[in-house]
XYZ file of C-alpha atoms in Angstrom:
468
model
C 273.527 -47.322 -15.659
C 276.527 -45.936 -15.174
C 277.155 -45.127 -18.979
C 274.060 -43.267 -18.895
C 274.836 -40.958 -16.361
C 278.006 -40.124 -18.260
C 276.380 -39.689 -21.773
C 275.295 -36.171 -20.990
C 278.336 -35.074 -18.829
C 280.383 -35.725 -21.951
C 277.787 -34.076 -24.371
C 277.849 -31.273 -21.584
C 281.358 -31.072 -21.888
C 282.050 -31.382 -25.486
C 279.752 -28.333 -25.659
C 281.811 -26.277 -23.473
C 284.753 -27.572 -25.666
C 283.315 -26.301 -29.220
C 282.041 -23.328 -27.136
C 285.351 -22.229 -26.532
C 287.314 -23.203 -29.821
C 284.849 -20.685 -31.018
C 285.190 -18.001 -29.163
C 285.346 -14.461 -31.167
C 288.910 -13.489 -31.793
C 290.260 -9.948 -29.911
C 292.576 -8.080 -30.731
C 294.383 -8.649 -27.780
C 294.631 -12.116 -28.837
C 295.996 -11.004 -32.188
C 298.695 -8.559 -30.775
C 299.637 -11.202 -28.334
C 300.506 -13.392 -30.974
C 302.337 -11.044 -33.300
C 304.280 -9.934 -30.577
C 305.532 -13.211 -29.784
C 305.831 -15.028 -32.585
C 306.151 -12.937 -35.926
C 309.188 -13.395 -38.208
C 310.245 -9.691 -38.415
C 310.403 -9.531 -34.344
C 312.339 -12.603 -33.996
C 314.770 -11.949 -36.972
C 314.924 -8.206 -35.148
C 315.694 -10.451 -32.014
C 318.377 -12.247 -33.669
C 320.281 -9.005 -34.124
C 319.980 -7.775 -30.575
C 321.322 -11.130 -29.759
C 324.402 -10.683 -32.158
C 324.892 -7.563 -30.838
C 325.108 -8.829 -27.034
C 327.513 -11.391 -28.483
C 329.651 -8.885 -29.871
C 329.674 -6.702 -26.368
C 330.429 -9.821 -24.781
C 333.586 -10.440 -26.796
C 334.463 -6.725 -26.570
C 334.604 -6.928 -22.571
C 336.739 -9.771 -23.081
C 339.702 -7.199 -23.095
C 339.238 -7.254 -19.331
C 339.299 -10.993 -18.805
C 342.191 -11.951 -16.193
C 345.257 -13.984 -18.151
C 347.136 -16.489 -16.793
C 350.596 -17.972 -18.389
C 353.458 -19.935 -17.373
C 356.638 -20.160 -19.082
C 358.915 -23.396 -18.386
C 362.557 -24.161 -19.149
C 364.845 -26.555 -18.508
C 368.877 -27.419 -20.326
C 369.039 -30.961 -21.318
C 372.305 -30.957 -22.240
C 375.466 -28.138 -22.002
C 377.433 -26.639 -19.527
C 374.696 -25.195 -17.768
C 371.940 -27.411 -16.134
C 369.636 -23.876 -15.052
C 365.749 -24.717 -14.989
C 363.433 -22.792 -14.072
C 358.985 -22.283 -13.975
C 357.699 -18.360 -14.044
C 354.012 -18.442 -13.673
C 351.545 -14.840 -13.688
C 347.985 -13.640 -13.515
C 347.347 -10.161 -15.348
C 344.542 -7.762 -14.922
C 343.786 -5.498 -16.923
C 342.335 -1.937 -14.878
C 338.286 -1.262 -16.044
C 339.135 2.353 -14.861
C 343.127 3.353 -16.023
C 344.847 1.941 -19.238
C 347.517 -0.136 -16.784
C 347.180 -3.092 -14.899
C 348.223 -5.080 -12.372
C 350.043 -8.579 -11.947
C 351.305 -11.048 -9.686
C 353.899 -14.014 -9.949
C 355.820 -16.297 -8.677
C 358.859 -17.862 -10.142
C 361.497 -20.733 -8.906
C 364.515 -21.739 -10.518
C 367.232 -24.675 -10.436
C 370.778 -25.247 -11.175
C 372.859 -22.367 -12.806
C 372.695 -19.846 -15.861
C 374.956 -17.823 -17.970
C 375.817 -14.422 -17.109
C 372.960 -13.239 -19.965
C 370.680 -15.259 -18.072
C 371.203 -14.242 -14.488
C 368.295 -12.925 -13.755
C 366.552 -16.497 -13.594
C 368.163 -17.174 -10.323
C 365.990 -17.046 -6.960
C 366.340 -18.415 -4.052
C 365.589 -22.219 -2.745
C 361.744 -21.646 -2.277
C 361.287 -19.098 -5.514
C 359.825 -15.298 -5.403
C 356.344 -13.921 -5.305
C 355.869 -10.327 -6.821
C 353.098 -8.388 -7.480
C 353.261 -4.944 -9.677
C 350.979 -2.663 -11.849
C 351.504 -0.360 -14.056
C 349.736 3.384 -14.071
C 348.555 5.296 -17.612
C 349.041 9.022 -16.542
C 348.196 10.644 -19.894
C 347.557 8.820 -22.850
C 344.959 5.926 -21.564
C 344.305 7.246 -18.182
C 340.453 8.235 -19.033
C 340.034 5.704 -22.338
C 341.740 3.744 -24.126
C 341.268 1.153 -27.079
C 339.716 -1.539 -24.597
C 337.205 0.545 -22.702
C 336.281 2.405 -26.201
C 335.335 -0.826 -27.969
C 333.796 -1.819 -24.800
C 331.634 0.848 -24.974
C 330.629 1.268 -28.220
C 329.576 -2.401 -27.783
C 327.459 -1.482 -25.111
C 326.039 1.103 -27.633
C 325.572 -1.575 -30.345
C 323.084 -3.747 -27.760
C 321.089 -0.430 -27.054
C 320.527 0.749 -30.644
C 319.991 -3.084 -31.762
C 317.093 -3.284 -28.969
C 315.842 0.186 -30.369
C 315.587 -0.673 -33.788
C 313.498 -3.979 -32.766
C 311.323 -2.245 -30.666
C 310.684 0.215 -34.029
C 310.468 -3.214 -35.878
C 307.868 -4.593 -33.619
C 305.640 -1.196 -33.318
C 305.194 -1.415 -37.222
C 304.647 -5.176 -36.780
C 301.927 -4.318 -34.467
C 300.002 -2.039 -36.342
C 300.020 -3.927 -39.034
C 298.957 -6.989 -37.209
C 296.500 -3.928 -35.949
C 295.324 -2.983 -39.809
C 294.972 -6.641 -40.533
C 293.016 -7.456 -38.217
C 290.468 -4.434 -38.584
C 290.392 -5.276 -42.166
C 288.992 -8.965 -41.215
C 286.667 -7.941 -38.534
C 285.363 -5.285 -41.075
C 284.775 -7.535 -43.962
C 283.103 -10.510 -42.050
C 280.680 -7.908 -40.535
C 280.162 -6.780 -44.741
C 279.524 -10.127 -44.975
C 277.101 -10.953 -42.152
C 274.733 -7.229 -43.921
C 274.407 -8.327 -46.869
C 273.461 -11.647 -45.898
C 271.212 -10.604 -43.750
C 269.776 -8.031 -46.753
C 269.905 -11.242 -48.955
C 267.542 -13.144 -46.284
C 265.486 -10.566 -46.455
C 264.577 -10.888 -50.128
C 264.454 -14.578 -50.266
C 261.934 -14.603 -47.277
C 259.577 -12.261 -49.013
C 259.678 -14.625 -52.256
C 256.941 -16.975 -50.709
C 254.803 -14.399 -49.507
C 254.955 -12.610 -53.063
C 253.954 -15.881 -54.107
C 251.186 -16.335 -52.258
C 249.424 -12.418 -53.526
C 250.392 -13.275 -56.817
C 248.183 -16.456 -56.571
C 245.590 -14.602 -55.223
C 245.654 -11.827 -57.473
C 246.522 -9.306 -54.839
C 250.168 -8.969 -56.769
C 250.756 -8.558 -60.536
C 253.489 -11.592 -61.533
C 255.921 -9.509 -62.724
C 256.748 -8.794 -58.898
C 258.101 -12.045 -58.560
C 260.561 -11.477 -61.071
C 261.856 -8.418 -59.848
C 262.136 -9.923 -56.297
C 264.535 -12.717 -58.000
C 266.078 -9.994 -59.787
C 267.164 -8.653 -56.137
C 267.713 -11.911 -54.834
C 270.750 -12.547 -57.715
C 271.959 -8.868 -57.252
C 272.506 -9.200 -53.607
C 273.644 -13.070 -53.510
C 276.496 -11.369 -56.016
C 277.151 -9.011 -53.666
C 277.527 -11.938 -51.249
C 279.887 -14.075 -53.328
C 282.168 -10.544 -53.496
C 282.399 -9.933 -50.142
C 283.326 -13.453 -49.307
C 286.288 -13.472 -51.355
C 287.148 -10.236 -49.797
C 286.592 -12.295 -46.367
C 288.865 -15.025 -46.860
C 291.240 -12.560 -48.693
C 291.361 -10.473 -45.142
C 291.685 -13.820 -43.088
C 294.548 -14.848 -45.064
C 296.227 -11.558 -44.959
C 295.550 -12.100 -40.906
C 297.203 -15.713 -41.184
C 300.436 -13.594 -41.012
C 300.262 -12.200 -37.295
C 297.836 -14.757 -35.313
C 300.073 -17.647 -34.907
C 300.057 -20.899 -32.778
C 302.608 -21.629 -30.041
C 305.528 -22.836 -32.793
C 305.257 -20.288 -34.851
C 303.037 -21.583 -37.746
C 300.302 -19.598 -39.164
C 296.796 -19.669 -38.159
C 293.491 -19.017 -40.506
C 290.819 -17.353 -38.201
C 287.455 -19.499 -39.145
C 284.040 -17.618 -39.718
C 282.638 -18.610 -36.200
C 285.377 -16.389 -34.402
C 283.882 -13.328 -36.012
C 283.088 -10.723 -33.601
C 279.469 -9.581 -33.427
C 280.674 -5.588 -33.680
C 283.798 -4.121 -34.585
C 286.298 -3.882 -32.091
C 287.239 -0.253 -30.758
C 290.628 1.065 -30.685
C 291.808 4.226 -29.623
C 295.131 5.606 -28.711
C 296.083 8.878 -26.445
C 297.077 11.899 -27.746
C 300.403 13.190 -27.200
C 301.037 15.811 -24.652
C 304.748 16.849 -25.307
C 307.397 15.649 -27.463
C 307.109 12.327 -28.679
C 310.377 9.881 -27.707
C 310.445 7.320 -30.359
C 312.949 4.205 -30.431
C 314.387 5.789 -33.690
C 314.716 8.933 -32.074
C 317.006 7.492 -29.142
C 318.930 5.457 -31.124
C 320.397 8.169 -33.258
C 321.018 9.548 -29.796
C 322.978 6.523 -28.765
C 324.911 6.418 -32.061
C 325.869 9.964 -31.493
C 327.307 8.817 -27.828
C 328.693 6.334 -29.733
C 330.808 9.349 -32.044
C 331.746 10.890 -28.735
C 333.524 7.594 -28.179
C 335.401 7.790 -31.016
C 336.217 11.510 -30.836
C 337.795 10.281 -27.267
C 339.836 7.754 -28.201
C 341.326 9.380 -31.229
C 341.448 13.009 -28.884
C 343.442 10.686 -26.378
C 345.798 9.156 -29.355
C 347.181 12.797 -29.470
C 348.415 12.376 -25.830
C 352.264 12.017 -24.770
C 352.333 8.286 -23.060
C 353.506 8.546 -19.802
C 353.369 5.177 -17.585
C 353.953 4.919 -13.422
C 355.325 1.167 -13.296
C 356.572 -0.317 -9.841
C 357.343 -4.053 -8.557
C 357.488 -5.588 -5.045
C 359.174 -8.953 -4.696
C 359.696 -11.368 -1.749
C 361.933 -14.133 -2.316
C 361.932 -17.285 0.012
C 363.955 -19.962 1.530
C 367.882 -20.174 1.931
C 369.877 -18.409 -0.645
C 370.435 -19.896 -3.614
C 373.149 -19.912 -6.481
C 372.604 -16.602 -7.828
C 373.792 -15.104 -4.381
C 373.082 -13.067 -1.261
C 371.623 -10.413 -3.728
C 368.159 -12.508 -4.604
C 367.315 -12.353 -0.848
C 364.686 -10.348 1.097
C 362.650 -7.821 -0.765
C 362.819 -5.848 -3.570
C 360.856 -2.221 -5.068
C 360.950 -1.389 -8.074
C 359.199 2.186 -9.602
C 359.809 3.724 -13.047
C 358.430 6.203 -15.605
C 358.301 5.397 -19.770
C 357.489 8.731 -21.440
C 356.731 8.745 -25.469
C 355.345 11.041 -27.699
C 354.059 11.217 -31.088
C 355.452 13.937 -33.606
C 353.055 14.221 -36.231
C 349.965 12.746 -34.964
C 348.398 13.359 -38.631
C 346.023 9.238 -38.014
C 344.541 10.728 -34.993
C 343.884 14.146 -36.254
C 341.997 12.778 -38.832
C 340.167 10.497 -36.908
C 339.160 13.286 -34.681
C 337.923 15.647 -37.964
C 335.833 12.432 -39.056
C 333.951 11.630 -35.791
C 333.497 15.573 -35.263
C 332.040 15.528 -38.728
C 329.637 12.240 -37.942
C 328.520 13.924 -34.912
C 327.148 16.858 -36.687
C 325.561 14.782 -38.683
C 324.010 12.868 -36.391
C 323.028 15.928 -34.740
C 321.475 17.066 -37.500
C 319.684 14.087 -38.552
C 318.143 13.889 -34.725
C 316.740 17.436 -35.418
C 314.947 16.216 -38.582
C 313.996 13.232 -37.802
C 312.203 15.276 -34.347
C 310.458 17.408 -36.410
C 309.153 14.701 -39.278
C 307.847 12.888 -35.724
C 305.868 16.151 -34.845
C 304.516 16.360 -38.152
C 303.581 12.968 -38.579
C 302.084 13.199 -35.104
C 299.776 16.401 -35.672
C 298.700 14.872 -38.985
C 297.914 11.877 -37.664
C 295.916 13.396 -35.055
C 294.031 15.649 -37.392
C 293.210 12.497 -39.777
C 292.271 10.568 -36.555
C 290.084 13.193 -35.540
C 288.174 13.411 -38.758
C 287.629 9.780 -38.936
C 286.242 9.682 -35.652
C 283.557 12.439 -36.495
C 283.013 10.813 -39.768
C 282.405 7.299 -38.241
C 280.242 9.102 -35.419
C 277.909 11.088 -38.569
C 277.908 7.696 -40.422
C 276.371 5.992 -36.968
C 273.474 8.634 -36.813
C 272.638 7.645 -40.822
C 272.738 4.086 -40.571
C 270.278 4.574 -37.281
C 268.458 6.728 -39.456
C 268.369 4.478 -42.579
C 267.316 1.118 -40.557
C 264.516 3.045 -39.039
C 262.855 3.954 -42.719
C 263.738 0.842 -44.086
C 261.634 -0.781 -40.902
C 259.026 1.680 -41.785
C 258.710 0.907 -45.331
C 258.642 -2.668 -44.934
C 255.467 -2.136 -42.327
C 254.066 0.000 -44.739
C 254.734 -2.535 -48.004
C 252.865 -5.484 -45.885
C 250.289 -2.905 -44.940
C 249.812 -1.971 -49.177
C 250.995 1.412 -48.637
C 254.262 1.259 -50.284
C 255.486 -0.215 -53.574
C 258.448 -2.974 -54.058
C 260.388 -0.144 -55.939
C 260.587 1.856 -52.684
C 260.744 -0.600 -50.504
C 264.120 -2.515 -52.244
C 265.427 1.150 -52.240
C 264.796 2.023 -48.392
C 266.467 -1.524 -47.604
C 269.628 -1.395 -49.751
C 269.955 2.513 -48.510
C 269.952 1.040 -44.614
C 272.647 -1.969 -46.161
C 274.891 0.740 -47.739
C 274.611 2.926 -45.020
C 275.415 0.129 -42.407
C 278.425 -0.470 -44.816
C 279.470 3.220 -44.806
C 279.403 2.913 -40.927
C 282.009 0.041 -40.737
C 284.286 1.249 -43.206
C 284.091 4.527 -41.115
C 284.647 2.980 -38.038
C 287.696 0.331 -39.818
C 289.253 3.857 -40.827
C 289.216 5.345 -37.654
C 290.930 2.515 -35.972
C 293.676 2.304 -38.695
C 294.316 6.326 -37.743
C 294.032 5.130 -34.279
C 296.667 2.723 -34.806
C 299.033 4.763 -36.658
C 298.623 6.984 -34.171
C 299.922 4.357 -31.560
C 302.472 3.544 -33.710
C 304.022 7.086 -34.359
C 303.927 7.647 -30.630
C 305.443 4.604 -29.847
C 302.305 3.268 -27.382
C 303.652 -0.246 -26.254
C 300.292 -0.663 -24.174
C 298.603 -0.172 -27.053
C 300.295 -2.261 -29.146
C 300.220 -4.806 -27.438
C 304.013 -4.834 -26.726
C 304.099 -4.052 -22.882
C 304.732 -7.452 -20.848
C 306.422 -9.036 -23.823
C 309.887 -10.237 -24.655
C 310.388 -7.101 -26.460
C 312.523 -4.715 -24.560
């Protein structure tokens, strides 16, 4: 009883199951996919990551170092020992830094050694020392630091370029398979219609109402437009290969659309037209390379600086005075000045004449590459624009064309019309119906490019992703 009462629930539910396996693909889906999982955009992520490696190991010049330095005689006149331990900092914001210590020592030391003494319970100190010219608004550390930084930004820019091309070819790719499985689905339907009319032809030409030699033109249609079939199959599973490459499962591993997920129209797609200048990723990373220059042009601008370097001490010893004397106790200040300056300073003159001369460059390139972008943009819009009024023409004939071939077939059944006509009026609606996808396939592709040249990410399909 009780298996009964299941047997439908799980026919029920199986149904739902297949139902949904089958569900017509989007593009959504497709974009989704790509987005996530195709090779270019991960290798592109790889980079980025490489990239952030690199900045990480450049801000590594700031890490705080610790070292301590031991020593101890094991055998001579003297029996000194002593342990000097000290944390440096470099400054994020000066060329110096600052320290602290603390140091204790045993036993006694040679006059060349004296300073080692301290008293019972060691010395602290703490000190820093203050770039004033050379180093006091960059230096080697904070340059490569920041033209890390720079290496992260233009590696996320170039894989955001990376992925917008991904995505409209994912775009193109999928158009192309929609487009050829609706092909497919006309002229099988304009195949059905011949083969359906071969009985009733063969029923008048039994009676005499239709000479024979109509039933060998209808078979002559019915092989013409089966070949037409075959064709357009091969161009189907050509197109749903060529899709394989962007619709991919949850590893990574390409997926084959199957027939059933073919949508029952073409998708739309349409992207906005600019209003202003367009601000690509390729655009602002030439941009950040040329902040990048400025770097350069800063650090070797700051190598033709005098040095000139503010360096003081405090120390504290502790405890009751030890060997070295009454002059280790209390504290202790220390200031002074080291002053250097280069003579010739021909390295960073030439340093400074190359990254003048790759900033104009860059410059330069930036105002190119701006106006290719507006050119590519107005063309783009122009070709979109003409494929939209050419789909929207070839819409009106294929209306047009299915309502004479409708016509003509009432007319053929009512003996009004020959075969002749008839096959013509049909295969005109078919080719016309053709004409109106491939329209309507070419106005999304100059959709798409135009999403791509103006950088769309909602578009594409890229907004809510990994893909910065």
């Amino acid at each position: 009883m009780i298996a009964r009462l299941l047997l439908p629930l799980l026919l029920l539910w199986s149904a739902v199951v297949v139902a949904q396996d089958v569900r017509p693909l989007t593009l959504d889906e497709v974009l989704r996919s790509s987005a996530i999982n195709a090779p270019q955009i991960v290798e592109a992520l790889t980079r980025v990551r490489q990239a952030e490696g690199r900045s990480l190991a450049a801000d590594g010049a700031f890490d705080t170092v610790f070292d301590v330095d031991a020593q101890s005689r094991v055998a001579g006149y003297y029996d000194g020992s002593y342990v000097d331990g000290r944390a440096t900092r470099p400054l994020t914001g000066n060329g110096g830094q600052l320290y602290g210590g603390y140091r204790v020592s045993r036993g006694t030391f040679p006059i060349y050694e004296d300073k080692a003494y301290t008293d019972r319970l060691g010395e602290f100190r703490v000190g820093g020392l203050f770039s004033l010219l050379r180093d006091r608004a960059i230096d080697e550390r904070r340059g490569r630091s920041v033209i890390a930084a720079g290496d992260v930004d233009v590696a996320r820019l170039e894989r955001e370029m990376v992925a917008i091309g991904v995505q409209g070819r994912a775009i193109a790719a999928y158009q192309n398979w929609a487009a050829a499985g609706l092909r497919l689905k006309t002229y099988r339907s304009l195949l059905a219609l011949a083969e359906e009319r071969r009985g009733g032809i063969g029923r008048q030409v039994q009676l005499g109402a239709r000479p024979e030699i109509l039933l060998t033109e209808n078979e002559q249609n019915i092989v013409r437009r089966r070949s037409l079939v075959v064709r357009t199959e091969q161009e189907f599973d050509v197109a749903a290969n060529a899709l394989s490459f962007f619709l991919r499962d949850e590893r990574g591993e390409r997926v084959t659309p199957p027939a059933e997920r073919l949508p029952d129209t073409l998708p739309e797609f349409r992207a906005s037209r600019p209003v202003g200048p367009v601000d690509r990723p390729d655009l602002r990373a030439i941009t950040a390379r040329a902040d990048q220059s400025q770097i350069r042009l800063a650090l070797a601008e700051n190598e033709l600086k005098p040095r000139l370097d503010l360096r003081g001490e405090l120390a504290y010893d502790l405890g009751r005075t030890g060997l070295g004397g009454r002059s280790r106790d209390g504290e202790e200040a220390i200031v002074g000045l080291r002053f250097s300056v280069p003579l010739q300073r021909r390295q960073a003159k030439g340093r400074i004449a190359e990254a003048r001369a790759e900033i104009d460059g860059l410059l330069a390139r930036q105002r190119l590459i701006a106006d290719q972008i507006a050119v590519e943009v107005r063309g783009i819009v122009i070709a979109a624009e003409g494929a939209e009024r050419t789909a929207e023409l070839a819409r009106q004939e294929a209306e047009l064309a299915d309502r004479m071939a409708a016509a003509e077939r009432r007319r053929f059944q009512l003996g009004a019309s020959d075969f002749f006509l008839l096959n013509l009026r049909e295969e005109g609606a078919t080719d016309a119906r053709v004409r109106l996808l491939d329209a309507q396939a070419r106005a999304t592709l100059a959709a798409a490019d135009l999403a791509g040249a103006t950088a769309d990410r909602v578009r594409l399909g890229l907004e809510g992703t990994n893909v910065p």
